[in-house]
Coordinates of C-alpha atoms and ligand atoms in Angstrom, one line a residue:
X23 CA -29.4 13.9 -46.3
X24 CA -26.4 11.4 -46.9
X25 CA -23.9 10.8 -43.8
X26 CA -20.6 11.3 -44.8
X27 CA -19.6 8.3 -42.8
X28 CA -15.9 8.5 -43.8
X29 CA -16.2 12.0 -41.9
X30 CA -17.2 10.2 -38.8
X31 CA -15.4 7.2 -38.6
X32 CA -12.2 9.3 -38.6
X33 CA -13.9 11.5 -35.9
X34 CA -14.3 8.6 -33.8
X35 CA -11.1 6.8 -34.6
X36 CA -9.1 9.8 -33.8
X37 CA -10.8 10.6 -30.6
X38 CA -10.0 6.5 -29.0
X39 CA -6.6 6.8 -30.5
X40 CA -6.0 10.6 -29.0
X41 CA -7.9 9.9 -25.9
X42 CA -10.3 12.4 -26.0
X43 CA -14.0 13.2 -25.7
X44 CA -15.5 14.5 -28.1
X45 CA -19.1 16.3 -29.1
X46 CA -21.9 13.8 -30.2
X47 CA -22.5 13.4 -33.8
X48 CA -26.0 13.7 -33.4
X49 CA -25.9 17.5 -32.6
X50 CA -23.7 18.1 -35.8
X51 CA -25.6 16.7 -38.7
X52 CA -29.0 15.1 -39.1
X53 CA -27.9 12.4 -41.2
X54 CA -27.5 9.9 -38.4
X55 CA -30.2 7.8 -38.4
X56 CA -30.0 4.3 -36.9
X57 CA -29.6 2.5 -40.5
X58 CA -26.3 5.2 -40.8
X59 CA -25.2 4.7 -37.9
X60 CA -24.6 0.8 -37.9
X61 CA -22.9 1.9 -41.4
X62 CA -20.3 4.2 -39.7
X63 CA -19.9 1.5 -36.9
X64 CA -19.3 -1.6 -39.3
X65 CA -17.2 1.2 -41.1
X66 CA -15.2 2.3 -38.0
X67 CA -14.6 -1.8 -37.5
X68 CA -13.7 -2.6 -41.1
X69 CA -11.0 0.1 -40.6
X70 CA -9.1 -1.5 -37.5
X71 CA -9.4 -4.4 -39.4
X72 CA -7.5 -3.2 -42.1
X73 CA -5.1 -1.9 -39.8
X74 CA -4.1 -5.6 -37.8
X75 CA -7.1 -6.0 -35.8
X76 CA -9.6 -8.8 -35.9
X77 CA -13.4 -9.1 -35.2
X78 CA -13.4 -12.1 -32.7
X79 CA -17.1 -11.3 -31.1
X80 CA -20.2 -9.3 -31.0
X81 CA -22.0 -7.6 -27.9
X82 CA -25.1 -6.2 -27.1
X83 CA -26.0 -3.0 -25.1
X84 CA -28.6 -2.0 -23.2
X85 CA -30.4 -5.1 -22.0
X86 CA -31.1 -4.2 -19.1
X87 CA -33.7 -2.0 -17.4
X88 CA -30.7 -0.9 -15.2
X89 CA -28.8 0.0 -18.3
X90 CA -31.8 1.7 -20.2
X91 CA -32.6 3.8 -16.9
X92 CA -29.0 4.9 -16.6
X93 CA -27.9 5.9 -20.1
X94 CA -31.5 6.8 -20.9
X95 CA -32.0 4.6 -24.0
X96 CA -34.8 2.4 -24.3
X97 CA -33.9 -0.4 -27.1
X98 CA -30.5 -2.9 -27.6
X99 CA -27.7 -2.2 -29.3
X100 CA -25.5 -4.4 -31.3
X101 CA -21.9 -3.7 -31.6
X102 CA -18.5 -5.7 -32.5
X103 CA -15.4 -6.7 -30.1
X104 CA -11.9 -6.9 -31.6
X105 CA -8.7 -8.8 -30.1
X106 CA -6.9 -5.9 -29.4
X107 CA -9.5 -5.4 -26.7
X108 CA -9.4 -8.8 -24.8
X109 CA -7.8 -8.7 -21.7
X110 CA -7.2 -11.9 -19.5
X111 CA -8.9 -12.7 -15.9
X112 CA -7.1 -10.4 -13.0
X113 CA -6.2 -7.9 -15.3
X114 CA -5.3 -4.7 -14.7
X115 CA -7.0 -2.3 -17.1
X116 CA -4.2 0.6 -18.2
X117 CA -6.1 3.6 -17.7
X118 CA -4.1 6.1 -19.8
X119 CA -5.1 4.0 -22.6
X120 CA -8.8 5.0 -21.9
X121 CA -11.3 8.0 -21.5
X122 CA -13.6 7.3 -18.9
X123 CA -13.8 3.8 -18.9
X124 CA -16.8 2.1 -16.9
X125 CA -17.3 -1.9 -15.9
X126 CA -19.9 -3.9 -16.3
X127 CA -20.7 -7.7 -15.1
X128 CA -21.8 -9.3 -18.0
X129 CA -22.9 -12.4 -19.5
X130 CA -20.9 -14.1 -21.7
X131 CA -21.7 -16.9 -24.6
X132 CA -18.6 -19.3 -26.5
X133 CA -20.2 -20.3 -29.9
X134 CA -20.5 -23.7 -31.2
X135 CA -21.6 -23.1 -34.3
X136 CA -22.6 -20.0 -36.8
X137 CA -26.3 -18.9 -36.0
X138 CA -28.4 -16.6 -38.7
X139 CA -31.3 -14.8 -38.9
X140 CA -33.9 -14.2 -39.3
X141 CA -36.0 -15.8 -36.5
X142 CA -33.0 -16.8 -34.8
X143 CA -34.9 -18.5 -30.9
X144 CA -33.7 -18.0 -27.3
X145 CA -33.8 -22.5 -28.0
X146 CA -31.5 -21.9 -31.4
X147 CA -28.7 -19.5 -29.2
X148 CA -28.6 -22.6 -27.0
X149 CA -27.9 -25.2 -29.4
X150 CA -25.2 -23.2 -31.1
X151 CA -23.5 -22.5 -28.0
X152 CA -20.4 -24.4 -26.7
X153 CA -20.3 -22.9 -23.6
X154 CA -21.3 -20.2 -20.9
X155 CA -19.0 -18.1 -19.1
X156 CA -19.3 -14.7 -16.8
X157 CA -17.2 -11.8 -18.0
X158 CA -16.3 -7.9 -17.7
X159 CA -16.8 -5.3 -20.1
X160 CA -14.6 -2.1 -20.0
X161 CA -17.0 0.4 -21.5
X162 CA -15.3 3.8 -22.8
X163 CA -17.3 6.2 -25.0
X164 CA -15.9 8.4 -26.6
X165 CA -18.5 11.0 -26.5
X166 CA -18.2 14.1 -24.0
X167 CA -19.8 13.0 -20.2
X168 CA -20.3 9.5 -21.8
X169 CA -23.7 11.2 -22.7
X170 CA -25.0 10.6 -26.3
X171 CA -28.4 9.5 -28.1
X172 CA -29.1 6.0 -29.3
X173 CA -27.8 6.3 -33.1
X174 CA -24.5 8.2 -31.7
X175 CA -23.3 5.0 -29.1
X176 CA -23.9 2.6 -32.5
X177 CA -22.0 4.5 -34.2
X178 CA -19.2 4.9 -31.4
X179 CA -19.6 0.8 -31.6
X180 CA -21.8 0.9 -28.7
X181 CA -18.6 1.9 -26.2
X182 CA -16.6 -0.8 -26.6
X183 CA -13.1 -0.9 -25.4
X184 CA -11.8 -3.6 -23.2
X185 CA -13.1 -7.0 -21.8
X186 CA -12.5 -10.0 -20.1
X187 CA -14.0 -13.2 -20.8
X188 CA -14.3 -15.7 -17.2
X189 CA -12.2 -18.8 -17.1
X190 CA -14.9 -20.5 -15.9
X191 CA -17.0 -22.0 -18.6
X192 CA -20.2 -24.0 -18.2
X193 CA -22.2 -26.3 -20.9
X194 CA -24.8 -23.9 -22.5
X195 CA -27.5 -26.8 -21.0
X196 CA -25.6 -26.9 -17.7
X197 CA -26.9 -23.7 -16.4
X198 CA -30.1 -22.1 -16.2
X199 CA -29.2 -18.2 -16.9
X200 CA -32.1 -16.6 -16.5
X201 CA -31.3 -17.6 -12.5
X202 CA -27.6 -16.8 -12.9
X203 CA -27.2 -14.7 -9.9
X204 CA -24.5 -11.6 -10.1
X205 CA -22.8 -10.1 -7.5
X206 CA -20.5 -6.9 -8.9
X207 CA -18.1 -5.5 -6.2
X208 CA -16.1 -2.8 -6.2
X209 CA -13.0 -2.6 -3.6
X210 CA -15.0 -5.3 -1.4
X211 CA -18.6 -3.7 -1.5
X212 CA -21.3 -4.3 -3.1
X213 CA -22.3 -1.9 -5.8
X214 CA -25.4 -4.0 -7.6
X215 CA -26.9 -7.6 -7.3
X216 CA -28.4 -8.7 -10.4
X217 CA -30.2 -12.1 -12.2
X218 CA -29.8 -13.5 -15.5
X219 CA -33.6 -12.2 -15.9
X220 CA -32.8 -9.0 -15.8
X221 CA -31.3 -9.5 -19.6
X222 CA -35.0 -9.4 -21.7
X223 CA -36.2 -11.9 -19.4
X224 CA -33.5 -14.0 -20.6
X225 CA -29.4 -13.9 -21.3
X226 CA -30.1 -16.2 -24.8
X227 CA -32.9 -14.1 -26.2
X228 CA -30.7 -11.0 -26.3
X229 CA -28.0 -13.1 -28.4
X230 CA -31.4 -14.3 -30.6
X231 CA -32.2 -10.6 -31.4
X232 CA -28.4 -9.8 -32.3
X233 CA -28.1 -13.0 -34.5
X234 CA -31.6 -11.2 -36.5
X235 CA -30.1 -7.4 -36.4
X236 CA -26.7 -9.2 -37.8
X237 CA -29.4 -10.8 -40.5
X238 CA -30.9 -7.4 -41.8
X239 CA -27.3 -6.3 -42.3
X240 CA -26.2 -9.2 -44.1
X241 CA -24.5 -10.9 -41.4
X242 CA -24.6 -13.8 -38.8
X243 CA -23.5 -15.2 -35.8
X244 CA -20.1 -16.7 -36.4
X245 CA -18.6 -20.2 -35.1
X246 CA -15.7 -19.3 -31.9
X247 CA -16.8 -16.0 -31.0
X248 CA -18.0 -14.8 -27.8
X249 CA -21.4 -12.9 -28.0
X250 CA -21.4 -10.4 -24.7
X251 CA -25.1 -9.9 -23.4
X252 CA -25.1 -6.3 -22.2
X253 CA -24.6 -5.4 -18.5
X254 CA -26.5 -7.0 -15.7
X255 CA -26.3 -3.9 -13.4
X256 CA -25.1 0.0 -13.7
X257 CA -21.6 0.7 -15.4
X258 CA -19.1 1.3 -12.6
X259 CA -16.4 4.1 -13.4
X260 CA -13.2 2.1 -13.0
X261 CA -10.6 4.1 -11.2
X262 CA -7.0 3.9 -10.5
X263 CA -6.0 0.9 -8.3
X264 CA -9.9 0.0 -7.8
X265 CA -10.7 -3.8 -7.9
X266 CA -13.8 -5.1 -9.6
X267 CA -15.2 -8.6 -9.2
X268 CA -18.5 -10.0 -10.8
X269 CA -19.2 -13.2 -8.8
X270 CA -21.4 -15.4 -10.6
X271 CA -23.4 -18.1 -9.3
X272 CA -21.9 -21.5 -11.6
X273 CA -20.3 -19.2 -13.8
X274 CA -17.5 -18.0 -11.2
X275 CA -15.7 -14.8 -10.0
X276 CA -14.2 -12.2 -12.8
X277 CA -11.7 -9.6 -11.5
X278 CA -10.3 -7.1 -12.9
X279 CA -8.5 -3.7 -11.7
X280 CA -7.5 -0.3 -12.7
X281 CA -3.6 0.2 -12.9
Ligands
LIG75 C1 -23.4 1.7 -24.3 C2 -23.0 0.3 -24.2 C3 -23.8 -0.5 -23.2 C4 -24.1 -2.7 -22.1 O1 -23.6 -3.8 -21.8 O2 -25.2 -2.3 -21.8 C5 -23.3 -1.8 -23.0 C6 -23.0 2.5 -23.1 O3 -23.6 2.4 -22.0 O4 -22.0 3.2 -23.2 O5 -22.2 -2.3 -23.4
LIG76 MG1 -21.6 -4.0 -22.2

C-alpha cells in the first residue's frame, strides 16, 4: 500500500503546532515502512521550510544502549534540526510551547566541510569537522506517552524540538570522544554518568553512518551544520523550573532550564 504522506505530515504538523499527543501512525495504516517514513519526515521538514524555517543540522537517535533499552528501539535514527529550534546556553526552555519535552546530554559536531556517502569513516567525520562541542537536546514527541515504533519517531523527525549547542568548542583532533566523560544533572543530582563510547563505540562513527543514510536518500553532510550524536544517557522529562546541566569533560558544562 502507498502512504499518503501528505495525510501524515499534516497529522504531525498539526499536533507540534496544537500541542498535543496524538495516536501513532503505525496502528492506523500499514503503509509506514521505514523507506515511507523518512519520506513523510523529509516531507514534514520541506514544509517548515516553505513556511520560514531553515534546515541548519542533522541528528541521530538512538545511539546508545541506554537509549535503545529505554524507548525499546534497537537501530539509529536520522532526523533534521531547524533554526527555529536552537536555543542559546542557559536557556530556559518555554514549556507551553511543548508536549512532554525530555533532555538529553549529547554530543555535538561543527562541520568543516560537506561529507557524503557512501562509505563515509569514523577517520572522514574527523577531517570534515571544524570543531567539537557538548550540547542538549529537548526531545518532544508528539506521539501519545512518547511511546511509538521505529518507523513512527522517523516520521515524527525522530522527536526533535529544541536544542542547545555548548559554547565550548574543541578542535575535532583536540579531543578523544570516545573518553569524553558526561555528567547530566538535574536540580544538583546526578541522574546518569556516561562516556563518549557509549555512542557505537564511538561519537564520529554515528555521524559516519548518518553521512551514508543521507547518501541512500540522495543527500549529504553539509558544510556549517551541527550533526547531534544521539543521547549519551536516558532522556530526562524537563519540568517547570528544573535545571539541567551536562558537564563534559574538555567539552564544558551545558545548562539549560524549564521556565
Ligand atoms: C527518539 C529520538 C532519540 C536520541 O538522541 O537518542 C534521540 C526519542 O527518543 O524520542 O534524539
Ligand atoms: Mg537526541
Amino acid at each position: 500500500m502507498t502512504l499518503d504522506i501528505g495525510r501524515w505530515v499534516a497529522y504531525l504538523l498539526d499536533a507540534a503546532d496544537r500541542r498535543a499527543e496524538v495516536a501513532a501512525i503505525s496502528g492506523q495504516t500499514d503503509g509506514l515502512s521505514i523507506d515511507a517514513a523518512y519520506d513523510v519526515q523529509d516531507a514534514l521538514v520541506a514544509a517548515r521550510v516553505a513556511a520560514g524555517d531553515r534546515v541548519v543540522g542533522a541528528k541521530l537517535g538512538v545511539t546508545s544502549e541506554a537509549k535503545q533499552r529505554q524507548m525499546g528501539i534497537d537501530q539509529p535514527v536520522y532526523g533534521w534540526l531547524l533554526e527555529s529550534g536552537r536555543l542559546p546556553p542557559g536557556a530556559g526552555v518555554v514549556l507551553d510551547e511543548l508536549i512532554h519535552p525530555r533532555c538529553e546530554p549529547e554530543i555535538v559536531f561543527h562541520m568543516a566541510t560537506d561529507l557524503g556517502g557512501p562509505g563515509v569513516t569514523a577517520a572522514d567525520v574527523l577531517a570534515a569537522t571544524a570543531g567539537v562541542s557538548g550540547g542538549i537536546e529537548i526531545i518532544d514527541s508528539r506521539y501519545e506517552r512518547f511511546r511509538f515504533t521505529l518507523p513512527d519517531v522517523v516520521a515524527d523527525n525522530t522527536s526533535a524540538a529544541r536544542f542547545v549547542v555548548g559554547s565550548d568548542v574543541a578542535g575535532a583532533g583536540a579531543v578523544d570522544l570516545r573518553l569524553v566523560e558526561c555528567e547530566f544533572e538535574i536540580d544538583g543530582n546526578t541522574a546518569a554518568t556516561a562516556t563518549g563510547d557509549a555512542l557505537l563505540g564511538d561519537p564520529a562513527e554515528c555521524v559516519a553512518l548518518l553521512a551514508n543514510h543521507l547518501a541512500t536518500r540522495g543527500g549529504r553532510i553539509e558544510a556549517g551544520w551541527f550533526v547531534f550524536a544521539g543521547a549519551l544517557t536516558d532522556a530526562v522529562p524537563l519540568t517547570p523550573g528544573s535545571r539541567v546541566v551536562a558537564r563534559y569533560s574538555d567539552l564544558g558544562d551545558v545548562e539549560v532550564h524549564g521556565v
